[in-house]
XYZ file of C-alpha atoms in Angstrom:
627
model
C 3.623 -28.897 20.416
C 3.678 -25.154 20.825
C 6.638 -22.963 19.994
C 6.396 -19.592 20.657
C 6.563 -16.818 17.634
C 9.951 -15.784 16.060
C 10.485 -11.620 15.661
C 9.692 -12.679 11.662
C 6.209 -14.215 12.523
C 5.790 -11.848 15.381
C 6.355 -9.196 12.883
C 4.438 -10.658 10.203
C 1.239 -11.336 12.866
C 1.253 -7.482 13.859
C 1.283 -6.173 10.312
C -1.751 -8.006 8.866
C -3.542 -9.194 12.240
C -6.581 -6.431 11.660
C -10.136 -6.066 11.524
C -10.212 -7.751 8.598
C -7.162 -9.888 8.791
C -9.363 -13.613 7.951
C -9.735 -12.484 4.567
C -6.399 -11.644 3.424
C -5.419 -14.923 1.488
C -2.786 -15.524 -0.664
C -3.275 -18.397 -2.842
C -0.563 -20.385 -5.049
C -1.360 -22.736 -8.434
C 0.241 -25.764 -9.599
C -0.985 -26.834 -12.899
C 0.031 -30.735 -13.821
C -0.346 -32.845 -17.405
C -2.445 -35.585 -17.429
C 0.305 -37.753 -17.398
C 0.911 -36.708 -13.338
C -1.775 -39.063 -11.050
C -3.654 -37.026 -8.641
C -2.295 -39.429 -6.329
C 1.308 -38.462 -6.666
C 0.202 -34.707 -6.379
C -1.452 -35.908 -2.974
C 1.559 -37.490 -1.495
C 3.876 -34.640 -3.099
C 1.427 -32.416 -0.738
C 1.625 -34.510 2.337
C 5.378 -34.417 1.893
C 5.835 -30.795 1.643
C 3.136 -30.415 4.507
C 5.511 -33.120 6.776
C 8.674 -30.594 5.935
C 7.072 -27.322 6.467
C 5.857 -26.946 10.100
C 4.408 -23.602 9.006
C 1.671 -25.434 7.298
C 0.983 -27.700 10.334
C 0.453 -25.031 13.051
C -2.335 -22.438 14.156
C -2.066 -19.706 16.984
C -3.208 -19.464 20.159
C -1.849 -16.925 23.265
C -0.012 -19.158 25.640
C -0.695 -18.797 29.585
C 2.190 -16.749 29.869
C 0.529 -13.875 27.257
C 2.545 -14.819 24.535
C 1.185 -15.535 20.767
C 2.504 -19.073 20.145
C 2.334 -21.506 17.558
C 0.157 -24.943 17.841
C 2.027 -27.096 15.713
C -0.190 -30.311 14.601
C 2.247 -34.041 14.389
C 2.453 -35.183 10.575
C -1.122 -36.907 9.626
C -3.108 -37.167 6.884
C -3.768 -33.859 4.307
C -7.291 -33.430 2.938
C -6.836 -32.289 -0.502
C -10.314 -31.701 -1.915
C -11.477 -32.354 -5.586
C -13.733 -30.856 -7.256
C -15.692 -32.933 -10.136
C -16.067 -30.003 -12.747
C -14.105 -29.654 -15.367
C -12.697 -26.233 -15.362
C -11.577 -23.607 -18.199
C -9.286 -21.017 -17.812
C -11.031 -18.540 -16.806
C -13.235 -20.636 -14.501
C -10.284 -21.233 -12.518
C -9.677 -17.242 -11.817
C -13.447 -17.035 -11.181
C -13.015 -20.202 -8.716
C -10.101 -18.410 -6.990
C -11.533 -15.016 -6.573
C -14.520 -17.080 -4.640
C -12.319 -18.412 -2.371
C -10.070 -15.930 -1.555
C -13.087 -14.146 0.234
C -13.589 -16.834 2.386
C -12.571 -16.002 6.057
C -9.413 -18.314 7.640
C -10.060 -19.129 11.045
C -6.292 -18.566 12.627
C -6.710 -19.904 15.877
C -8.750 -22.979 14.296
C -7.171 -24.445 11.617
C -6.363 -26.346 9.526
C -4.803 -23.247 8.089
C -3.920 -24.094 4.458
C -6.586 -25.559 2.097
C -5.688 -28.113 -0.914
C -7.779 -28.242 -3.801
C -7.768 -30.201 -6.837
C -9.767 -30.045 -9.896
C -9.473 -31.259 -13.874
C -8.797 -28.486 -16.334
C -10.305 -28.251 -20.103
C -6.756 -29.464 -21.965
C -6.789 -33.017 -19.977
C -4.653 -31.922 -17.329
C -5.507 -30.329 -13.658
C -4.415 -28.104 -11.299
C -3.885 -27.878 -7.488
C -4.826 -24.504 -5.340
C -3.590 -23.508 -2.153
C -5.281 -20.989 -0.265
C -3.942 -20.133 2.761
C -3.195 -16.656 5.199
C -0.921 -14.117 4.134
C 0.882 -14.575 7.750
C 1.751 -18.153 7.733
C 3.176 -18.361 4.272
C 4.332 -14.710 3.109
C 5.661 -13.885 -0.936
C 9.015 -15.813 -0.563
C 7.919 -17.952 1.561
C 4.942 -19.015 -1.239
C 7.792 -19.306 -3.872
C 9.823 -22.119 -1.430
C 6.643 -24.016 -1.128
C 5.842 -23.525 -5.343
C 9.366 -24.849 -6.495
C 9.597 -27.479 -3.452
C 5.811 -29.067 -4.240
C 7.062 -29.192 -7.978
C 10.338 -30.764 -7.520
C 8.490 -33.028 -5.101
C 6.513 -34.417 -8.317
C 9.203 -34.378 -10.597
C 11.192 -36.732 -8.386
C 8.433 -39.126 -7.527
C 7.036 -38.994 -11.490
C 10.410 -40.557 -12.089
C 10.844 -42.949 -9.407
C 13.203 -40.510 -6.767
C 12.784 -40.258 -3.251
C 10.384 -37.509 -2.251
C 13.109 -35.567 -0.657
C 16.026 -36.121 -3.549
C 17.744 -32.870 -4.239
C 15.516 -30.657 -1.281
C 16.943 -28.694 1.343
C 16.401 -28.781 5.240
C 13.860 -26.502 6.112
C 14.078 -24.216 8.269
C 13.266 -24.720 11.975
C 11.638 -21.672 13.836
C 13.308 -22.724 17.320
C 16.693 -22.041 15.095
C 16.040 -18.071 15.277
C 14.731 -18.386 18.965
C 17.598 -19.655 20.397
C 19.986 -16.854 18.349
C 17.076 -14.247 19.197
C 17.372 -15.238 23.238
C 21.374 -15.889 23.871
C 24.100 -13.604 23.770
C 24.716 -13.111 20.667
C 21.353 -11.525 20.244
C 21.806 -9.133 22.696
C 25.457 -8.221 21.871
C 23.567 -7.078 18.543
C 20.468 -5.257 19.852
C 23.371 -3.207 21.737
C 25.381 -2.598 18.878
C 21.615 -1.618 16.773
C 21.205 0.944 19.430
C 23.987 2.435 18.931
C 23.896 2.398 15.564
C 20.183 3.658 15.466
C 19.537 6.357 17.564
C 22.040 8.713 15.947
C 20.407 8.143 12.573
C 17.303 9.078 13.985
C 17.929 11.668 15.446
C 19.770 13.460 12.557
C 17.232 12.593 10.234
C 13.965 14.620 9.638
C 10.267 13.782 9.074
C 9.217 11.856 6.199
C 9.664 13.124 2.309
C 6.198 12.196 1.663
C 3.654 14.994 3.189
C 0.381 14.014 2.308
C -2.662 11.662 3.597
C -1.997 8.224 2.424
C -5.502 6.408 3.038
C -4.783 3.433 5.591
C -7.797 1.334 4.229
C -7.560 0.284 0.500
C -10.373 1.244 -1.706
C -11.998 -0.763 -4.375
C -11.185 -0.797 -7.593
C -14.016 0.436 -9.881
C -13.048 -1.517 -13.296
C -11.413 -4.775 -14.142
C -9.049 -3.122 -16.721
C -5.495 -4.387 -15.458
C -3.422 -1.627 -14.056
C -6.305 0.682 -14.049
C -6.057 3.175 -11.148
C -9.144 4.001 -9.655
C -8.612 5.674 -5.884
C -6.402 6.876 -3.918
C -6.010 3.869 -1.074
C -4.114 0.969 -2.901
C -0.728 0.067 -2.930
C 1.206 -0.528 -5.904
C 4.267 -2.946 -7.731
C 6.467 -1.715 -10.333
C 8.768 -4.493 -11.310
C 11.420 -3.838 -13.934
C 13.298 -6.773 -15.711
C 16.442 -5.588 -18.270
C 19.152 -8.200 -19.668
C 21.416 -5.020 -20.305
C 21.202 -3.778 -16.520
C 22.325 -7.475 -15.709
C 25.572 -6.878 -17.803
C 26.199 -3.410 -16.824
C 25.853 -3.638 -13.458
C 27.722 -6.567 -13.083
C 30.941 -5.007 -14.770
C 30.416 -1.862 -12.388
C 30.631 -4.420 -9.420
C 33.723 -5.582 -10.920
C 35.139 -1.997 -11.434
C 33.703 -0.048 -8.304
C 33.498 -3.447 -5.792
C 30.540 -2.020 -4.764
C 27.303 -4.907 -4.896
C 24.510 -4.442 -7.740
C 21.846 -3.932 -5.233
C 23.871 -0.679 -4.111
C 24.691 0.310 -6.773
C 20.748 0.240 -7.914
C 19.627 1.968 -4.848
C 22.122 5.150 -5.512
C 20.323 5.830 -8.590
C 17.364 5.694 -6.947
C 18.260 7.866 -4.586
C 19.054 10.486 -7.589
C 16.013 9.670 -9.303
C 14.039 10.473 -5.733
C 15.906 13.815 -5.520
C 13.895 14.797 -8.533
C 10.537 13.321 -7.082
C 10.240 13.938 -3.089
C 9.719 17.618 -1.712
C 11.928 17.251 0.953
C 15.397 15.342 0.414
C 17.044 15.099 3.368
C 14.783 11.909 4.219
C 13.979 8.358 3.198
C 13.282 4.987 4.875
C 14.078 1.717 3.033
C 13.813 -1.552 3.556
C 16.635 -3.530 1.682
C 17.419 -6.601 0.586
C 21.267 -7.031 -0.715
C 23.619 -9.484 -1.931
C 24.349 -11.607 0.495
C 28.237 -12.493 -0.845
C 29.744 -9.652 -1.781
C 29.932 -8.353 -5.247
C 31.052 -9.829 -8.882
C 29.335 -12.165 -11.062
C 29.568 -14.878 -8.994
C 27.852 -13.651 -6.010
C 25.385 -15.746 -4.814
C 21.842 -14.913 -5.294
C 20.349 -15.276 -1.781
C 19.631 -12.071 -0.021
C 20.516 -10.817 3.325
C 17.931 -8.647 5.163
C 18.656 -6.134 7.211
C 17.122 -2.612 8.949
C 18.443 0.014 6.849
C 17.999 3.532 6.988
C 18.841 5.504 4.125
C 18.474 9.416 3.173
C 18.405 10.591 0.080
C 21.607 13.381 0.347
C 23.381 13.042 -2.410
C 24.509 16.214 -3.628
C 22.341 17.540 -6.512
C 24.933 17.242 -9.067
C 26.062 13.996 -7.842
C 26.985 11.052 -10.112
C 25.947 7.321 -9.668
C 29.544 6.519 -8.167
C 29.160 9.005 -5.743
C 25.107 8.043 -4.856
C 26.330 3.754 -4.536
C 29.805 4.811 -2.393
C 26.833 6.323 0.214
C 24.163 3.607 -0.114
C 26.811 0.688 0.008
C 28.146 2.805 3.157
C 24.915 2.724 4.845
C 24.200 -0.367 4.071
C 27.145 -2.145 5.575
C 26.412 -0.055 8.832
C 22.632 -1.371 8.539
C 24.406 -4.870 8.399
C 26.996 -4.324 11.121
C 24.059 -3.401 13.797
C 21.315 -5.534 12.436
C 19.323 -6.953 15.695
C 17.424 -9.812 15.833
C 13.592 -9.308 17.709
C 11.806 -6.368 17.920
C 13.414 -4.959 20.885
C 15.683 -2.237 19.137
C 13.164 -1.194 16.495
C 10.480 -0.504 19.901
C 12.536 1.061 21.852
C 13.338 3.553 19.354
C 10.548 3.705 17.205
C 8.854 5.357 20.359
C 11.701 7.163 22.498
C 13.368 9.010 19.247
C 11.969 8.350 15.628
C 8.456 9.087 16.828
C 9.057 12.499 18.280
C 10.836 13.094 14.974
C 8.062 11.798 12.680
C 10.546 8.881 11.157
C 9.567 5.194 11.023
C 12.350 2.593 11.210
C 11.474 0.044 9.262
C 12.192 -3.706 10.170
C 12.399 -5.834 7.688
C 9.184 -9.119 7.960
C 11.500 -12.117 7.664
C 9.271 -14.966 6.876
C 12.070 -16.941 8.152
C 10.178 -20.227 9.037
C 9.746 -21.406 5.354
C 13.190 -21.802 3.390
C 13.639 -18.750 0.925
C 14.232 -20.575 -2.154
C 15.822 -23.348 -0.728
C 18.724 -21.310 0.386
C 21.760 -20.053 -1.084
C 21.927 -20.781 -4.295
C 25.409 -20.171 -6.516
C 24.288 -18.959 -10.314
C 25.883 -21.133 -12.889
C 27.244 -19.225 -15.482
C 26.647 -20.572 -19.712
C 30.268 -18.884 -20.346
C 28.850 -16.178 -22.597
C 30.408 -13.043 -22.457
C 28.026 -9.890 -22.184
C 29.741 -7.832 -24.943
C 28.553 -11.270 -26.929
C 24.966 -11.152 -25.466
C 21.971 -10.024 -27.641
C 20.144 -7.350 -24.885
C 16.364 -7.814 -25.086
C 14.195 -4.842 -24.332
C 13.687 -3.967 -20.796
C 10.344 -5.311 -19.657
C 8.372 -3.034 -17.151
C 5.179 -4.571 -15.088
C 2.919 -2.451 -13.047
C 0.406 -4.234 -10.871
C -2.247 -3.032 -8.276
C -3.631 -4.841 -4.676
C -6.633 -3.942 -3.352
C -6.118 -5.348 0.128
C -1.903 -4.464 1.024
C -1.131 -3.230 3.802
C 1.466 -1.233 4.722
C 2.548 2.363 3.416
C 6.370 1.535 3.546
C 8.683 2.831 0.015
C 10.144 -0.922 -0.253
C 12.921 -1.413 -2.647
C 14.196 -5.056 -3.900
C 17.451 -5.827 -6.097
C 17.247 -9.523 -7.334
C 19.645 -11.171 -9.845
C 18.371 -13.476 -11.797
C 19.985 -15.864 -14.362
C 20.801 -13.144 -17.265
C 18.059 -11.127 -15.579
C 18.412 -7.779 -13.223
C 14.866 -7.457 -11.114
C 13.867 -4.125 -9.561
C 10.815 -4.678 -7.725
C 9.299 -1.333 -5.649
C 6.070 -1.627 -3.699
C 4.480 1.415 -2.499
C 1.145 3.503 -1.921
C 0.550 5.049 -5.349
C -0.039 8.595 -4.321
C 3.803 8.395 -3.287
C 4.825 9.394 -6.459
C 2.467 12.252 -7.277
C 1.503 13.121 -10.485
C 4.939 10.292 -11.696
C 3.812 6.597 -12.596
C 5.999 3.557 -11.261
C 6.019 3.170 -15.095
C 7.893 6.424 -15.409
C 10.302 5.996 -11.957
C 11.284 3.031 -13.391
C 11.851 4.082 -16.611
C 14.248 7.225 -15.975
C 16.011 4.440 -13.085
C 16.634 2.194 -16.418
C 18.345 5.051 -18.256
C 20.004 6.628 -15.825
C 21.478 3.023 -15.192
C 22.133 2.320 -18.686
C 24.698 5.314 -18.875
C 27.034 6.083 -21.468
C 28.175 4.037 -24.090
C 25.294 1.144 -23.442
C 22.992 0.353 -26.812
C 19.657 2.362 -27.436
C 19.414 5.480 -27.314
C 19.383 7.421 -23.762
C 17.752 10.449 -22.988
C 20.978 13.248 -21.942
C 18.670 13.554 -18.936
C 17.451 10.439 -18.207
C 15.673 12.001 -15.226
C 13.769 14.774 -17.020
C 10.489 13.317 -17.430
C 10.309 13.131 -13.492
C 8.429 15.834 -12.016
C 8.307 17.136 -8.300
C 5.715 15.763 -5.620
C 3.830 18.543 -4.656
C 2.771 18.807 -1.125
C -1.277 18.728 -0.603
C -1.954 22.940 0.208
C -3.174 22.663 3.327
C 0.232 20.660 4.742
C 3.553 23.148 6.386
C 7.131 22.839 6.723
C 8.819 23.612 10.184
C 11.967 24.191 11.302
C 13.707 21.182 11.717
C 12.606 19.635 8.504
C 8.850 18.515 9.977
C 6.157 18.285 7.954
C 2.643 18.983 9.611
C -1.242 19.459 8.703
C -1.985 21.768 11.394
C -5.665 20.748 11.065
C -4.977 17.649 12.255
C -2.763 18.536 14.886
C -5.947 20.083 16.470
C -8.561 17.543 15.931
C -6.333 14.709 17.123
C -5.338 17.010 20.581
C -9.559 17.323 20.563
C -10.004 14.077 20.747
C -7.785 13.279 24.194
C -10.258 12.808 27.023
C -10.100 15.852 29.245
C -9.870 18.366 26.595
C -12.346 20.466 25.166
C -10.925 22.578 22.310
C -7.862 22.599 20.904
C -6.752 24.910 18.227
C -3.256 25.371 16.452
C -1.428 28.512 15.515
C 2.048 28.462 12.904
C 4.387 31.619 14.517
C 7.643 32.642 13.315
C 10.918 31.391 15.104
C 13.123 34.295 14.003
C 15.223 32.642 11.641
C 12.866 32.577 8.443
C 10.968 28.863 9.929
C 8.035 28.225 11.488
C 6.868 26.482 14.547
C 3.680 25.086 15.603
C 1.655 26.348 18.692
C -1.283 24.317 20.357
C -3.873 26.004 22.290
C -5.474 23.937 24.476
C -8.566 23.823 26.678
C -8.888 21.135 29.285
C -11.145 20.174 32.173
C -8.305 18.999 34.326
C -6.435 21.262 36.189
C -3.654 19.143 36.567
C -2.076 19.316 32.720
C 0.536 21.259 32.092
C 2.455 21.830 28.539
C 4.735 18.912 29.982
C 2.122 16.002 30.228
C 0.256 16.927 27.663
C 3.219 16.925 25.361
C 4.223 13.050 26.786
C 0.283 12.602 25.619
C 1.082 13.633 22.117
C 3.360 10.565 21.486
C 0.716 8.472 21.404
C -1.076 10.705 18.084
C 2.096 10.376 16.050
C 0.489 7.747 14.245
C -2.080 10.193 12.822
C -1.625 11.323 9.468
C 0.199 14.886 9.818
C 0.256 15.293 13.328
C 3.622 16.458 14.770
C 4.515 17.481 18.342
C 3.555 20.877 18.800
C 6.635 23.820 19.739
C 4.822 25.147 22.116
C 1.424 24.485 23.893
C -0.613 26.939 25.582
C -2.597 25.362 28.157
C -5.608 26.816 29.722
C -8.176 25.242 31.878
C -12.337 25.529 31.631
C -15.695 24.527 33.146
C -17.198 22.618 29.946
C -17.232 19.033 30.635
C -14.901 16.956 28.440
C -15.695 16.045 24.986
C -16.593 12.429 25.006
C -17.507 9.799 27.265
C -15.300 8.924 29.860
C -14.647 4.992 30.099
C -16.701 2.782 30.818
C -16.268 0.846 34.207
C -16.566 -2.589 32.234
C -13.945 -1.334 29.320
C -10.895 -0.200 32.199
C -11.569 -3.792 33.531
C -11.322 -5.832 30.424
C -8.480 -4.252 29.499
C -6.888 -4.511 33.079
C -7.644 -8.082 32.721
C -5.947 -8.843 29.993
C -3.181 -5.921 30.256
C -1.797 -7.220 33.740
C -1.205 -11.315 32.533
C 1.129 -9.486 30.086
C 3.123 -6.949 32.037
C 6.297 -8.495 33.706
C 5.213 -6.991 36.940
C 1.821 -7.006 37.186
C 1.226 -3.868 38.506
C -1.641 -1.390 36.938
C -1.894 2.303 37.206
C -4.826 3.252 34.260
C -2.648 6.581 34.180
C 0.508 4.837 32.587
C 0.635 3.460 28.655
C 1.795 -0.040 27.978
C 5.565 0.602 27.217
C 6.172 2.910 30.763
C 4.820 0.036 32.374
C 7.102 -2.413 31.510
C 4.788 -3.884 28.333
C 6.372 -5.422 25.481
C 5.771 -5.881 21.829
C 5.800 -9.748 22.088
C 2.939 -10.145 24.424
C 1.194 -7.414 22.207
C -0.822 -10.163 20.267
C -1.854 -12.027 23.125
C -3.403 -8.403 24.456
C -5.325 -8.072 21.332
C -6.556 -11.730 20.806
C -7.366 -11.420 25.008
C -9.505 -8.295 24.574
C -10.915 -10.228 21.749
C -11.904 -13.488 23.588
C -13.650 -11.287 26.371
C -15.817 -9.600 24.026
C -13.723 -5.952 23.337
C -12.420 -4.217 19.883
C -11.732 -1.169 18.508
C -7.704 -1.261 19.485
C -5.076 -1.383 17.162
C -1.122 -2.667 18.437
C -0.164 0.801 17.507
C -3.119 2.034 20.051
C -1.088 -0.837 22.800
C 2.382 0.512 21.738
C 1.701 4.521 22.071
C 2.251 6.710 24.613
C -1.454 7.285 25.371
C -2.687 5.792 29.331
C -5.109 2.739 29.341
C -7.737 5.050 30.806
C -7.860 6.742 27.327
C -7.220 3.212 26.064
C -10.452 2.106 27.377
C -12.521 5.052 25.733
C -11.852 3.678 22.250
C -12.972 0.390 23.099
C -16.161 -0.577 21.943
C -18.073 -4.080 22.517
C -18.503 -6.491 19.385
């Protein structure tokens, strides 16, 4: 049976489909007394694997160009054992070993089920399988569900006693496709493109390596380069009870109430304030003690403008605001995020950021409604906060990412981002001055009368400018990455005044073809927004010379491959090597099938945000390279 991708796996697929997207593995462990039968832990498996389709399916690109699912019917599950008995730290060892083994997506079987027998009579069960299929909260649905699984048939249950329906992926499709789904694309747009247009470029001006780098010790939560992406998670019992009687007071929900002092912590932190992109995930029922603790996802963009002097009140009334407005237009597919991302946010240097539902596994079975014990939290003993830092090596993504979870007589604040985000400030310290500052007044422990003075300003990297209009640029770049379009053969940059104290960027550019003008060549420079400090210049000064163009033109074989596989996926069919993907009527669904094509027919060195710029196929085809 194939079923073609949801926007969550479509989503998902683009973000860690890469060059080296068969090694990034995320594993779960189930450890088991030696009371539990391997044989109950095998049918528990098969069970969970009959449930989940997700776990049944590999990819392929369907005749029509899409990426689809291949979903296998319910068999047998090979669960391999392995005969050594295994300490503790054998079992990291064993998992570290495995985790560098590639996953062959389009062969399958995707996840892989080990067993083995562990030093204190007991054993454990491993599941390695790709970071796409399963996903973080999609990895905790399967860890409770396998568990529960066991518990009932230990004691006799049905398999299924007390589990809830999955999920079905054809669910979202059908709400995706109808009209409902458009009525809220329309409403996203509308909702969208003012943002993004009022908002400036990012907060963050420096490089932020793409590729992580390696970590140099073992120490854990030593930082060692400047490529990997972090997770501060902070846990408080106190935040729980404060928060929840501010929800009460302000009817404002916990999460927004978190992200407002955020935002004033971040005033203290980013260089420019007037910016910030979030992704968000809120209460999904309102606000009080009773709300439930599922979470609703939704594109949000939020800026960090709170007045200087602003209190929390003030900073959650704006992020609750901006939140329900991030509800009210929330799309389903990728079609308003595209659309914008590259006719408005990308001229502006803003990234909208669209939340990766792994929406084809259960999140936590659901919506779940906390159970009180009764205890009142004037009556309840507050344990210290607990603060975890952790660090990946392979995490893709550069996205500030911001999660509010209440758990039972917990508050979780969980941030993931690149760790040079934060300058010379630890998510140790962001966190910290976050706690106090939500503490407030009158809470036990003693509080800092600035809880935010230990933050200190991001400094901007020397060799990066602010322009009018709130854009921040490397002007270096701006000239290598004009260099590099085929047809030109210098380009240099120039910062002038624009009479009102700002600055503006001017490109001077040589080209072989007579035919650019400042126009074109500024259409051109959508497709470099992706490059780290590149803006689109004010002004370009075009000139035209007798050098031959830097660079190889493409080859004859390269503009044919990608023709091939470019035209199966373009409603029309029609080719013109002088037109990008989007201007010809390409989407982002049939972006996948365009890669794993070019793939198949022997051709790399194309990214989906090389498909998805504004940059022709002929200049396309010069980047591609044959494996």
């Amino acid at each position: 049976m194939c079923v073609p991708f949801t926007s969550g796996q479509l989503s998902a697929w683009l973000l860690f489909y890469g060059p080296s997207s068969d090694r990034l593995t995320r594993w779960e462990r189930w450890t088991f007394p030696e009371e539990v039968s391997r044989e109950t832990v095998v049918e528990a498996v098969r069970h969970v694997t009959s449930c989940h389709e997700v776990l049944r399916t590999t990819v392929r690109v369907g005749a029509d160009g899409l990426m689809e699912q291949r979903i296998r019917p319910v068999g047998p599950v090979d669960v391999e054992h392995r005969d050594q008995v295994f300490a503790e730290d054998e079992i990291i060892q064993l998992i570290r070993e495995l985790v560098k083994e590639p996953i062959a997506m389009a062969e399958g079987p995707l996840p892989r089920w080990i067993t083995g027998r562990t030093d204190t009579g007991g054993f454990f069960l491993l599941l390695l399988l790709h970071h796409f299929v399963l996903g973080s909260r999609g990895g905790k649905t399967l860890r409770d569900e396998l568990m529960q699984v066991v518990n009932n048939l230990s004691r006799g249950l049905p398999a299924a006693s007390g589990l809830p329906e999955a999920k079905n992926p054809r669910d979202f499709l059908a709400e995706e496709s109808g009209g409902r789904g458009e009525r809220a694309r329309e409403r996203a747009r509308r909702f969208t493109r003012p943002l993004l247009r009022e908002i400036s470029s990012t907060p963050f001006p420096m490089d932020l390596c793409e590729e992580a780098l390696p970590s140099e010790g073992e120490g854990e939560g030593e930082v060692s380069g400047p490529g990997r992406r972090m997770l501060g998670e902070l846990y408080s019992t106190r935040l729980r009870w404060r928060l929840e009687k501010l929800s009460e007071e302000w009817r404002i929900p916990v999460s927004a109430i978190v992200l407002g002092g955020l935002c004033l912590a971040l005033q203290r932190v980013v260089p420019d304030k007037d910016a910030m992109v979030w992704q968000v995930f809120s209460d999904a029922a309102g606000t009080g003690a009773k709300s439930s603790v599922g979470y609703q996802p939704m594109i949000s963009v939020l800026r960090v403008n709170v007045p200087d002097e602003g209190d929390l009140y003030s900073a959650a009334r704006g992020s609750w605001k901006a939140m329900l407005g991030s509800l009210r237009a929330q799309a389903p597919g990728e079609t308003v995020p595209v659309e914008e991302n590259f006719l408005v946010s990308r001229e502006r240097g803003v990234k909208l950021v669209t939340p990766f539902l792994y929406n084809y596994v259960a999140h936590g079975g659901g919506v779940v409604w906390e159970q009180e014990d009764g205890t009142r939290p004037d009556d309840a003993s507050p344990k210290p906060d607990k603060i975890e830092v952790s660090y990946f090596d392979n995490f893709p993504g550069i996205f500030f990412t911001c999660y509010v979870r209440r758990l039972p007589g917990l508050l979780q604040i969980s941030l993931y981002l690149h760790e040079r985000m934060l300058g010379e400030n630890s998510p140790h310290d962001l966190l910290r001055s976050l706690a106090d500052l939500l503490h407030g007044p009158g809470t036990s422990g003693a509080v800092h009368s600035d809880p935010l003075a230990s933050l200190r300003r991001v400094e901007p990297q020397e060799d990066w400018l602010l322009l009018s209009g709130g854009r921040w640029v490397k002007p270096s770049a701006v000239g290598e990455a004009l260099a590099s379009l085929n047809g030109i053969v210098e380009a240099s940059t120039e910062i002038i005044e624009d009479g009102a104290g700002g600055k503006r960027l001017l490109a001077r550019v040589r080209t072989t073809d007579a035919s650019l003008d400042p126009g074109s060549l500024r259409e051109r420079c959508h497709g470099l927004l992706d490059t780290a400090g590149f803006v689109v210049p004010d002004l370009i000064d075009v000139t035209c010379g007798d050098l031959p163009p830097d660079g190889p033109p493409p080859s004859s074989a390269a503009l044919d491959a990608l023709r091939k596989v470019v035209t199966r996926a373009l409603p029309s069919g029609t080719w013109d090597a002088q037109r990008c993907y989007l201007a010809s009527g390409g989407e982002l669904a049939t972006v996948p099938g365009v890669l794993e094509g070019l793939k198949t027919s022997g051709w790399e060195g194309l990214s989906w945000k090389d498909i998805c710029s504004h940059r022709p196929f002929s200049e396309l085809a010069a980047s591609m390279r044959r494996i």
